[in-house]
Short mmCIF file of C-alpha atoms in Angstrom, two decimals:
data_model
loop_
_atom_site.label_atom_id
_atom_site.label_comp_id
_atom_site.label_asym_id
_atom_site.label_seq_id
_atom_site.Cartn_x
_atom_site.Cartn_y
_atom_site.Cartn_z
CA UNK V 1 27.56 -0.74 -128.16
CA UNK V 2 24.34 -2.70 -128.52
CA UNK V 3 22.33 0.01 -127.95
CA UNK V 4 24.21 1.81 -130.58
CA UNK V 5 23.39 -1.00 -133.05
CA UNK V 6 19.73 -0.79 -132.51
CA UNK V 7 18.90 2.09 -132.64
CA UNK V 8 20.68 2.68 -135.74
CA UNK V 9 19.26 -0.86 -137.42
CA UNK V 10 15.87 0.25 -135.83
CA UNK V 11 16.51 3.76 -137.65
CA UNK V 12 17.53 2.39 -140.77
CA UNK V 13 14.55 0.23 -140.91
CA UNK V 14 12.02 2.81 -140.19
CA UNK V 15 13.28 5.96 -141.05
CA UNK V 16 11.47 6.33 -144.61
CA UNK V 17 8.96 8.47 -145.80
CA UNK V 18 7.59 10.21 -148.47
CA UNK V 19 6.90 13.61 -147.90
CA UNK V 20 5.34 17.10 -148.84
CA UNK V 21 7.69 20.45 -149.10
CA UNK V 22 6.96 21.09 -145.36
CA UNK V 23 7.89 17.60 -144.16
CA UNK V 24 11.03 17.61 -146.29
CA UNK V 25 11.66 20.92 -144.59
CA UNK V 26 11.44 19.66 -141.41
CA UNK V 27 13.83 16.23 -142.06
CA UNK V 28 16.26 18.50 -143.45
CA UNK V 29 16.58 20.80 -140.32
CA UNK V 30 16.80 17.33 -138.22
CA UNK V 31 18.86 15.54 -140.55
CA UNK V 32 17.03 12.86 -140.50
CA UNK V 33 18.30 11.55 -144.05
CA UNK V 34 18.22 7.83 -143.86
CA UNK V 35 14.95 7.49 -145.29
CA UNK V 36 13.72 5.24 -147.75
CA UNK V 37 10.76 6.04 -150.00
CA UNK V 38 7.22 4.41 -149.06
CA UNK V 39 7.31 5.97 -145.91
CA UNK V 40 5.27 9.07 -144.86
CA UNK V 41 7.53 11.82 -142.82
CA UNK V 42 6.00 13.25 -139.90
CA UNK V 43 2.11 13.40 -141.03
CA UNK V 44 -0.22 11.07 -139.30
CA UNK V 45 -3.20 12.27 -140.95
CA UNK V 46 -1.51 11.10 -144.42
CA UNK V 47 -1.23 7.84 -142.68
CA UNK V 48 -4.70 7.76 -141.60
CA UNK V 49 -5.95 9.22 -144.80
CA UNK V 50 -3.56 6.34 -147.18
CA UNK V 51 -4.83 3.61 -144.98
CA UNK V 52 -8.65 4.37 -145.47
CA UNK V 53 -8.16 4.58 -149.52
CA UNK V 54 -6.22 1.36 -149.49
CA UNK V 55 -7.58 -0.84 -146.64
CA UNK V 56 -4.54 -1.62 -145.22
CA UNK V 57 -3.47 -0.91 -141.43
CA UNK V 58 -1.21 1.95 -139.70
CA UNK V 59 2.33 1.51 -138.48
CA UNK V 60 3.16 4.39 -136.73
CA UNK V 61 6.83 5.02 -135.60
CA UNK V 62 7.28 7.77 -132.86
CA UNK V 63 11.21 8.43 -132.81
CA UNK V 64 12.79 11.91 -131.98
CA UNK V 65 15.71 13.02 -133.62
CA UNK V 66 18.14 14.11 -131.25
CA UNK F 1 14.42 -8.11 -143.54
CA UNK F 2 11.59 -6.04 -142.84
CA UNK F 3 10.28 -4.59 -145.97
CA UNK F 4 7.96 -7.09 -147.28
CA UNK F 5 6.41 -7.00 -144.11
CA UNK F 6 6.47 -2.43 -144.02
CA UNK F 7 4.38 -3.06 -147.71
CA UNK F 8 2.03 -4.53 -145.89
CA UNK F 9 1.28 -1.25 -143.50
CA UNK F 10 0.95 2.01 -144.34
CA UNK F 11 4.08 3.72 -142.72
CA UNK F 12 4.49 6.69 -141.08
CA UNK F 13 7.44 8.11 -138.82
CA UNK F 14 6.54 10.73 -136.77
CA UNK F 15 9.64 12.67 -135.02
CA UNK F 16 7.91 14.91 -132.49
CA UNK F 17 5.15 14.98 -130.48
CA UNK F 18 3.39 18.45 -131.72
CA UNK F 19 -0.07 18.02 -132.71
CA UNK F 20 0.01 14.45 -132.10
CA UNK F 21 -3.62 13.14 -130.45
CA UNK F 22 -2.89 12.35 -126.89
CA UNK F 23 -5.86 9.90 -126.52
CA UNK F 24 -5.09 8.14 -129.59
CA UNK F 25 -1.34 7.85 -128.95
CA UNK F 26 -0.54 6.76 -125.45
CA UNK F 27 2.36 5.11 -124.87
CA UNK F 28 5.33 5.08 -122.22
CA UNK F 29 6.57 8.67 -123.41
CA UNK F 30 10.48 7.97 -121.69
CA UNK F 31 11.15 5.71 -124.86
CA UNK F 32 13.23 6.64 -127.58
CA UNK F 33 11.40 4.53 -129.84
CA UNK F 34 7.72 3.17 -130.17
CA UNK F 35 5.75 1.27 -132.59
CA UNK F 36 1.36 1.89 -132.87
CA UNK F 37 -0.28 -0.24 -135.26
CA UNK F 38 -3.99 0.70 -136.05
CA UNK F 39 -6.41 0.41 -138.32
CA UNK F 40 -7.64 3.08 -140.41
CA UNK F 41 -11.09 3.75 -137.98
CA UNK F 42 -8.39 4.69 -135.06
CA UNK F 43 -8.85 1.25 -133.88
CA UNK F 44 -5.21 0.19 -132.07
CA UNK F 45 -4.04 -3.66 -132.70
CA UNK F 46 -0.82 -3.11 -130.61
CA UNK F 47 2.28 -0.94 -129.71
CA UNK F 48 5.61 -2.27 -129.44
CA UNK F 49 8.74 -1.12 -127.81
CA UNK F 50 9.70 -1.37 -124.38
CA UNK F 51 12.60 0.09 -122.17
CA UNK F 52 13.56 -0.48 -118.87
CA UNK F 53 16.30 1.60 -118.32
CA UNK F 54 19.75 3.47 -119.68
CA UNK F 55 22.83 1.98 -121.36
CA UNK F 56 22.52 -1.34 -122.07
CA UNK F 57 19.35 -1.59 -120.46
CA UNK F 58 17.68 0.48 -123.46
CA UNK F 59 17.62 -2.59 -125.78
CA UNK F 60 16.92 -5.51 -123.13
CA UNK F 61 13.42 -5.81 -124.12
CA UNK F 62 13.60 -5.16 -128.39
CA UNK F 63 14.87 -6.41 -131.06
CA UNK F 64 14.64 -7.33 -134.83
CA UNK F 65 12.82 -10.89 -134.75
CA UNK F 66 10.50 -9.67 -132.40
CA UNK F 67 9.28 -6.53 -134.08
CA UNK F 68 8.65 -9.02 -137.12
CA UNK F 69 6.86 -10.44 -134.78
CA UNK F 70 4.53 -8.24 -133.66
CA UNK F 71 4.22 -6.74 -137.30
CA UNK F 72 2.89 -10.23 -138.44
CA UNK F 73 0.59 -10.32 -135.24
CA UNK F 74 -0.46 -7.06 -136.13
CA UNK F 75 -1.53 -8.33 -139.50
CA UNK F 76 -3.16 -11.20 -138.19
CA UNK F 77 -5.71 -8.91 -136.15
CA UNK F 78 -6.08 -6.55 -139.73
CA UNK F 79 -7.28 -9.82 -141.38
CA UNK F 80 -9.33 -10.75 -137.78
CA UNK F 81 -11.03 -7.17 -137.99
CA UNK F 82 -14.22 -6.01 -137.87
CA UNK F 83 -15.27 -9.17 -135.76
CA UNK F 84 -12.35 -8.69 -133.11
CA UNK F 85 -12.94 -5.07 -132.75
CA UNK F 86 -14.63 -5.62 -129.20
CA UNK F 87 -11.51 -7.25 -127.95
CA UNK F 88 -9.56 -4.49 -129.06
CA UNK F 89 -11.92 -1.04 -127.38
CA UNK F 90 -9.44 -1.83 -124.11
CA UNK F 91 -6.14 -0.87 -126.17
CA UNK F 92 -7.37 2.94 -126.32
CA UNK F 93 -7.24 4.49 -123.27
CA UNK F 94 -9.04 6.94 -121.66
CA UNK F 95 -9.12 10.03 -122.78
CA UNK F 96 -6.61 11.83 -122.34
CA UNK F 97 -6.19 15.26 -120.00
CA UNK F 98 -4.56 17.56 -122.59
CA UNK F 99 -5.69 17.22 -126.26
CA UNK F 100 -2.29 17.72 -127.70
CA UNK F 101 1.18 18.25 -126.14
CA UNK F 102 1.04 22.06 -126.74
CA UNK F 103 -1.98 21.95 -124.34
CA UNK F 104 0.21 20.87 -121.24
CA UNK F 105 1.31 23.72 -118.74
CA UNK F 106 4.91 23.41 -117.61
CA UNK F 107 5.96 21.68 -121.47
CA UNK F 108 9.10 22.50 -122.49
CA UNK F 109 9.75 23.13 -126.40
CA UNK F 110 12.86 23.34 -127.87
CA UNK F 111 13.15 22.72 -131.68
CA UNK F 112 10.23 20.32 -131.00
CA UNK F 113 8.30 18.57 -128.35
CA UNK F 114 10.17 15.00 -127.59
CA UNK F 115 8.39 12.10 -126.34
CA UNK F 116 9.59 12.60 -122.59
CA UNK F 117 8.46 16.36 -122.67
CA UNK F 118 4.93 15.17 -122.26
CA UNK F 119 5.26 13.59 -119.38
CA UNK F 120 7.46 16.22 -118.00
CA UNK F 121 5.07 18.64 -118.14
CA UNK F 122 2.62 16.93 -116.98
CA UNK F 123 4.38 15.45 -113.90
CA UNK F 124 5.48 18.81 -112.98
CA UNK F 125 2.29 20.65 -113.66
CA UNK F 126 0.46 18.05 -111.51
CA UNK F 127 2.81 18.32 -108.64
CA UNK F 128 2.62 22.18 -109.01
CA UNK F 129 -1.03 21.47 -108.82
CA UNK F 130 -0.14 19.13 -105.94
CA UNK F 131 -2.15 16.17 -107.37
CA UNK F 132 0.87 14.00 -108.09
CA UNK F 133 0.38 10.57 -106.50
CA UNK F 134 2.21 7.40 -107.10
CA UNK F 135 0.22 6.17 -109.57
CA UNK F 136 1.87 8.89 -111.66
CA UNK F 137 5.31 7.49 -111.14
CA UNK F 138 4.67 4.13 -111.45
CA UNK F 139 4.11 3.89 -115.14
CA UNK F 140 4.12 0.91 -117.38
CA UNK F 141 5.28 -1.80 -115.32
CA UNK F 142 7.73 -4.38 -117.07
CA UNK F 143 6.50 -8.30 -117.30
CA UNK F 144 9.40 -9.32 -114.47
CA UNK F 145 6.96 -6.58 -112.01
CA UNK F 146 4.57 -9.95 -112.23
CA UNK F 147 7.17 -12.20 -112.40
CA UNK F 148 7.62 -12.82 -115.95
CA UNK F 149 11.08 -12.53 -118.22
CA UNK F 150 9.93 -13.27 -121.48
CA UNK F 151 11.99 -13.91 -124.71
CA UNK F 152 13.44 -10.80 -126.64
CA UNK F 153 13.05 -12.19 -129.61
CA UNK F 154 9.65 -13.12 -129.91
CA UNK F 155 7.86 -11.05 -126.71
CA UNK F 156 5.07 -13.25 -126.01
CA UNK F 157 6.87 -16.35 -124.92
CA UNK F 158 7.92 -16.96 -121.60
CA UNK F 159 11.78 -17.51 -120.65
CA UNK F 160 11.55 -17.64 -116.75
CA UNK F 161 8.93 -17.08 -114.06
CA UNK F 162 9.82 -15.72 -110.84
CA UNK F 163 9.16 -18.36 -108.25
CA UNK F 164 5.83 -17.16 -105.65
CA UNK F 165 5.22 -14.51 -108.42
CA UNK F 166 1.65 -13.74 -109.81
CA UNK F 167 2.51 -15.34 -112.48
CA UNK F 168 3.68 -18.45 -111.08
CA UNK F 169 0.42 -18.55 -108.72
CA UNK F 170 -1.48 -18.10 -112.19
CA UNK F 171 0.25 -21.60 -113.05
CA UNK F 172 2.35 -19.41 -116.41
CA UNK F 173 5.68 -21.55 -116.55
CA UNK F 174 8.81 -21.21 -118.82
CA UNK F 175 8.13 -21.80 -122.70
CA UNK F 176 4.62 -20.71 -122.53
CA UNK F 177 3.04 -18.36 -125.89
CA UNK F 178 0.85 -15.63 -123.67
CA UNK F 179 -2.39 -15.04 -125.48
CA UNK F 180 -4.59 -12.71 -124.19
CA UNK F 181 -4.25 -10.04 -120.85
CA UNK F 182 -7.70 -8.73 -119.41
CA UNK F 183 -9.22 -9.99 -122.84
CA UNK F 184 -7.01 -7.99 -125.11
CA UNK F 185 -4.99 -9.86 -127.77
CA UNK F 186 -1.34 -9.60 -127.11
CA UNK F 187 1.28 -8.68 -129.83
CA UNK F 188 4.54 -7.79 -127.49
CA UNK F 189 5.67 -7.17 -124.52
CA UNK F 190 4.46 -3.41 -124.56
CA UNK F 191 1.35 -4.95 -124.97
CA UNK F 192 1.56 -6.36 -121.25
CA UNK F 193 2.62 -3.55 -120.34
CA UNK F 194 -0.16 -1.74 -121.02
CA UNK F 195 -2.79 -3.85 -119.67
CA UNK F 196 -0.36 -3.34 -116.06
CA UNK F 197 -0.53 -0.01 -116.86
CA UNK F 198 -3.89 0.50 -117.02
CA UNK F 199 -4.81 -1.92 -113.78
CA UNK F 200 -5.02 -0.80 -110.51
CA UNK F 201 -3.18 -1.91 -108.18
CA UNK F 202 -5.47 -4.24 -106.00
CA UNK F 203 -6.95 -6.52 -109.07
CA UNK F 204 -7.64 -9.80 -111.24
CA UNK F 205 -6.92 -10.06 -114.29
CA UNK F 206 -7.88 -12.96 -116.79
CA UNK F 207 -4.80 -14.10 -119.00
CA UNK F 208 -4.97 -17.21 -121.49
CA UNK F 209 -1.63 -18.41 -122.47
CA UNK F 210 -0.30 -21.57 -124.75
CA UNK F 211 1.60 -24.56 -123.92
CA UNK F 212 3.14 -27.05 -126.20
CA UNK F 213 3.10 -25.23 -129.51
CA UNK F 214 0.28 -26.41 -132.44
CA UNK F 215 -0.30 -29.47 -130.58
CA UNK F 216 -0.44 -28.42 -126.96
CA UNK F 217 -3.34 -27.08 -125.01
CA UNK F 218 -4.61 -23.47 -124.35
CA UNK F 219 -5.50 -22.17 -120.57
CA UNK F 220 -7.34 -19.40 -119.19
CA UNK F 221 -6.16 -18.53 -115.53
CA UNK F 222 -6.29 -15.28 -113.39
CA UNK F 223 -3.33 -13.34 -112.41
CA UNK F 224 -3.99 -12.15 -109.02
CA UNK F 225 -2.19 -8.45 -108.44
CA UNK F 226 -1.65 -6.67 -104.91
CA UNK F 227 0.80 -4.80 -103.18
CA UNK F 228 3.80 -2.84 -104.34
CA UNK F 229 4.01 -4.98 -107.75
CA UNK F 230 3.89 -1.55 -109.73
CA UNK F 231 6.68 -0.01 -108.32
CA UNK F 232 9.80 0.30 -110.17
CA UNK F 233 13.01 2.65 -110.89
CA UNK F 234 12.23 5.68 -112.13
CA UNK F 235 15.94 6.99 -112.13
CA UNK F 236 16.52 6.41 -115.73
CA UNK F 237 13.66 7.82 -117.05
CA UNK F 238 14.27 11.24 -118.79
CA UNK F 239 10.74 12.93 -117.54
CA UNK F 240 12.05 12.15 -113.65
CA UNK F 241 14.49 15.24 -114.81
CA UNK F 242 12.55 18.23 -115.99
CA UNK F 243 9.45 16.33 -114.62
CA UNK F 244 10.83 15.41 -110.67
CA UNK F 245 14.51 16.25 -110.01
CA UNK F 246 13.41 19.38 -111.51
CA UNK F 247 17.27 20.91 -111.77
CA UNK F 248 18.55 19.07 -108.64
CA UNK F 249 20.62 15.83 -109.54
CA UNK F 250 21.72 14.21 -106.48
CA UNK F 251 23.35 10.10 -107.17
CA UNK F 252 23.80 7.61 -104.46
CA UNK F 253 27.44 7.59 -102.67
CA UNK F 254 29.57 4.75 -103.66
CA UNK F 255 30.09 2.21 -100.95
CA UNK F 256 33.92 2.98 -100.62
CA UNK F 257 33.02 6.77 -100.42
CA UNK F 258 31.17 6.14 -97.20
CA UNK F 259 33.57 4.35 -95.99
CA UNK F 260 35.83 7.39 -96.29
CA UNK F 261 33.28 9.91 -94.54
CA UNK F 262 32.68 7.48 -91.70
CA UNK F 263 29.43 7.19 -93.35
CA UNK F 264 27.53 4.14 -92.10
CA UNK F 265 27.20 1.42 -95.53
CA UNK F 266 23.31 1.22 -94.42
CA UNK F 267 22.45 4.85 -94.01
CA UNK F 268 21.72 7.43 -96.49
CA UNK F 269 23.87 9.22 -98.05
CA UNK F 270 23.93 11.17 -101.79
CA UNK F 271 26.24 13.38 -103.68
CA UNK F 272 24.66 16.25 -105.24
CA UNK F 273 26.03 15.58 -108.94
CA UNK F 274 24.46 18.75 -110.78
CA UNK F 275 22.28 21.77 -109.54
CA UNK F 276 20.89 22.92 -113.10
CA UNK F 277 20.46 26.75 -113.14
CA UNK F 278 17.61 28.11 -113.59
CA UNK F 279 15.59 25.52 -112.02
CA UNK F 280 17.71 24.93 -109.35
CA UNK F 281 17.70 28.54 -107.85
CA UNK F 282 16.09 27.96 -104.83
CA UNK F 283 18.51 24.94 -103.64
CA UNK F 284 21.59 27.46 -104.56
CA UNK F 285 20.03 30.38 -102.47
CA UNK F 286 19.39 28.39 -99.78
CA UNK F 287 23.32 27.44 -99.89
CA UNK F 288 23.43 23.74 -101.37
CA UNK F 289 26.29 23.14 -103.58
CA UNK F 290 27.55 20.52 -106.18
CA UNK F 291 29.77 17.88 -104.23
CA UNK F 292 27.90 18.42 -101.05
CA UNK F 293 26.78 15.46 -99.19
CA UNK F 294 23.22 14.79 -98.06
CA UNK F 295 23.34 12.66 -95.42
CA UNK F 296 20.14 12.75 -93.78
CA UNK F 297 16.40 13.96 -95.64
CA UNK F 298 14.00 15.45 -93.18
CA UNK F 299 15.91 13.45 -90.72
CA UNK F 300 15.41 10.20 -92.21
CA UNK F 301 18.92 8.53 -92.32
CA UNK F 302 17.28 5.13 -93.80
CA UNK F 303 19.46 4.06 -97.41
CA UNK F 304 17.27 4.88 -100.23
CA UNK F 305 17.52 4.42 -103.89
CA UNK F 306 18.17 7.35 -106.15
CA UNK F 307 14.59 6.48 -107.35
CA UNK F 308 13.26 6.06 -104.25
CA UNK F 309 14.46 9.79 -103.72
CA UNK F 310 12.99 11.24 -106.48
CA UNK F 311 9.63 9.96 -105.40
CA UNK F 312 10.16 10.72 -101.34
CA UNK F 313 10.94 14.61 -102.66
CA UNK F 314 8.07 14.68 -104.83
CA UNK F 315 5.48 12.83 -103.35
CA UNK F 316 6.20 13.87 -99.47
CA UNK F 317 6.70 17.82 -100.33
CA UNK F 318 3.96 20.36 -102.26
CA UNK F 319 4.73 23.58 -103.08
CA UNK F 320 4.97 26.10 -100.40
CA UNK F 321 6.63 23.24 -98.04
CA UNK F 322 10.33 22.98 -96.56
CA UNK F 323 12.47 20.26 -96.99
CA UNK F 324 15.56 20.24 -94.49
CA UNK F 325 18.90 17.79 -95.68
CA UNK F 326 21.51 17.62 -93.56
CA UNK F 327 24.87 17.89 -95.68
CA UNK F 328 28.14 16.46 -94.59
CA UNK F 329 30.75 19.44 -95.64
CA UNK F 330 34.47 19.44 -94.82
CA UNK F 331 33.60 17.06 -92.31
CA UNK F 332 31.05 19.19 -90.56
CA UNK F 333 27.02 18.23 -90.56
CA UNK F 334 25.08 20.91 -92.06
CA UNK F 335 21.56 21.83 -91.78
CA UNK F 336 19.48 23.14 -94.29
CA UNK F 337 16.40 24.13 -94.67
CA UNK F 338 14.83 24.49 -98.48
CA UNK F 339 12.14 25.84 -99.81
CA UNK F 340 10.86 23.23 -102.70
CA UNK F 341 11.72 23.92 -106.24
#
C-alpha cells in the first residue's frame, strides 16, 4: 500500500513535460498522462540544451512506464 | 509541495533507456525510479533514489521530505559551482562499456528498453562471455552494508549505527549530518551509495560528517572497508531474472515444507517455482519440472539463500559446463545432470 502511494505521489510530482509531436506520440502510446506542463517528455538533449540558455541545473527523472 | 523547488531545475522525465548516454547516466538500473541532477556542462551534483528490495521494501529508503532535500542540496552545489567542480569529477564514472543501451548484446527490447534491461544484458552477455565476477553482482551497496540506517526523510542524517561496524570504528554515531564520502559532497543516500559502489572492496575512505547542528563541530575520519561488506541480496532485483535466473525460478522451501519431506531445517532445499520457456529449454530437456525439489546443488547440501543461489549458479558454472541437482520427486532422490542455460 505504501509503495502504491509513492510511486503514484512520486509520479504525480514528476510526471510533466512539455513536449514535441514525437514525444507526445510516445506518452500517448504509454499513457503516461499525468503530466504537468514545464516539464520536458523524454528528451534529454532539450534538457541539456534549456539548461545552457538559462543557467539553471538538470533534474533528470528516469521512470519506465509499465 | 515540490514545484517551487522543480522551477528552479530544468525538468526532464525520461521513460526509457534508448539512446540514453551510459557514461553520463549511471545509476543502480533495478530501480523503478531515479533522480540525476547536473549542470548544464554534464557535470553531476547528485542522484537520488534508492531501493533495497520488493514490496514494501521498494520505498524504505525514499520519500517526499527527503527528495526536497536533496533538490535544495542540489541547488546549493548550482550556486557552489564552478569552484566545487573538482569535488564533483568523482560523481561521473568511468566510462562506460556500451555507449548506449542498444549497444549491449543479449538486451532485450520490448516496446522500449527499461532500466533493468541494461543490466540484464549486460550480466548475461558477460557471463556468456564468462567474465562475470562478483563485483558484478554486488552493486550499489545500501548505507546499513557499513553499518549505517540513516533517516528517510532527510538521507544524510544518521538514525542508528550498527555496533563494531565501519562506521562505528569511524566514530559516526546516531544524529550525525554526513558531509562528504571519498571527497564528494553528499546529497542522499544514493549518493553513498555510489561512492560504495565505486570502492573496492579492500579500502579507506575519508568521510566528514556533522554533529550538533549550526553550533556543533565538523569531523573528518576514515571509514575502513574489508571483507564481504558488499555483499547483499540480489533476489529482488529484476536484472537477476533475464540477467541470472535466466528462465529458471527456483524459491527457498518453507520451513514446515521440509518438515514434511523429511528434509533436514539446515540443509538445502528449493522448489522450482517457474521454468520460463524459451529460456528455460535446456533445464526442461534435461527433465526438470515445476514443483520439483532440489535438494542438493553439485552435491552441496549446505542451506543457501535464494540469492546466494543465483550467484553459486552463475558465478561457479560458464557456458559449456554441467551442473548436477539432485531433486526430491514422489519421494525418490533424483539426479540430474544439466547443461547450463
Amino acid at each position: 500500500m505504501r509503495t502504491r502511494w509513492l510511486l503514484t505521489l512520486f509520479l504525480g510530482l514528476f510526471g510533466a513535460c512539455t513536449n514535441t509531436q514525437a514525444q507526445d506520440d510516445l506518452r500517448k502510446n504509454l499513457k503516461d498522462t499525468n503530466v504537468a506542463d514545464h516539464w520536458i517528455y523524454d528528451d534529454i538533449a532539450a534538457g541539456f540544451a534549456e539548461a545552457k540558455a538559462t543557467g539553471k541545473p538538470l533534474l533528470v527523472t528516469f521512470r519506465c512506464v509499465p | 509541495m515540490l514545484e517551487d523547488l522543480e522551477q528552479q531545475f530544468v525538468c526532464v522525465r525520461a521513460v526509457q533507456m534508448k539512446g540514453v548516454d551510459l557514461s553520463l547516466f549511471q545509476f543502480d538500473w533495478d530501480q523503478t525510479w531515479c533522480v540525476f541532477f547536473l549542470n548544464a556542462d554534464g557535470t553531476i551534483y547528485g542522484r537520488y533514489g534508492t531501493r533495497a528490495g520488493n514490496g514494501d521494501k521498494s520505498t524504505t529508503h525514499i520519500s517526499v521530505p527527503s527528495i526536497k532535500k536533496s533538490m535544495e542540496r542540489a541547488l546549493e552545489l548550482h550556486r557552489g559551482y564552478p569552484a566545487n567542480q573538482a569535488q564533483l569529477a568523482g560523481k561521473r564514472g568511468p566510462k562506460f562499456e556500451y555507449a548506449t543501451a542498444e549497444k549491449i548484446p543479449n538486451v532485450e527490447e520490448h516496446h522500449c528498453i527499461h532500466c533493468h534491461n541494461v543490466r540484464e544484458g549486460v550480466l548475461r552477455t558477460k557471463w556468456l562471455d564468462k567474465k562475470l565476477t562478483a563485483a558484478d553482482l554486488w552493486v550499489y551497496p545500501l548505507p546499513e552494508n557499513i553499518g549505517l540506517k540513516m533517516d528517510v526523510n532527510d538521507g544524510l542524517r544518521v538514525m542508528s549505527v550498527t555496533p563494531h561496524s565501519p562506521a562505528a570504528k569511524a566514530g559516526i554515531r546516531a544524529g550525525d549530518d554526513l558531509i562528504s564520502l571519498a571527497g564528494q559532497p553528499l546529497i542522499s543516500q544514493a549518493d553513498i551509495q555510489w561512492v560504495l559502489h565505486q570502492s573496492p572492496v579492500e579500502t579507506k575512505l575519508a568521510v566528514i560528517f556533522a554533529r550538533g547542528g549550526k553550533e556543533g563541530t565538523t569531523t573528518a575520519a576514515t571509514l575502513t572497508l574489508g571483507g564481504s561488506w558488499k555483499e547483499s541480496d540480489i533476489a529482488w532485483r529484476s536484472s537477476s531474472g533475464p540477467g541470472l535466473r535466466y528462465g529458471f525460478w527456483a524459491v527457498p522451501l518453507a520451513a514446515n515444507d521440509k518438515l514434511q519431506r523429511n528434509i533436514p531445517a539446515d540443509s538445502f532445499a528449493f522448489r522450482v517455482r517457474n521454468l520460463y520457456a524459451p529460456r528455460a529449454g535446456k533445464l526442461k530437456d534435461a527433465g526438470l519440472r515445476e514443483g520439483d525439489i532440489i535438494v542438493a546443488v553439485d552435491g552441496k547440501t549446505e542451506p543457501m539463500t535464494e540469492s546466494q543461489f543465483i550467484t553459486y549458479l552463475r558465478l561457479s558454472h560458464s557456458p559449456g559446463d554441467t551442473i548436477r541437482f539432485t531433486l526430491l520427486r514422489q519421494g525418490k532422490r533424483e539426479e540430474l545432470e544439466i547443461p547450463m542455460w
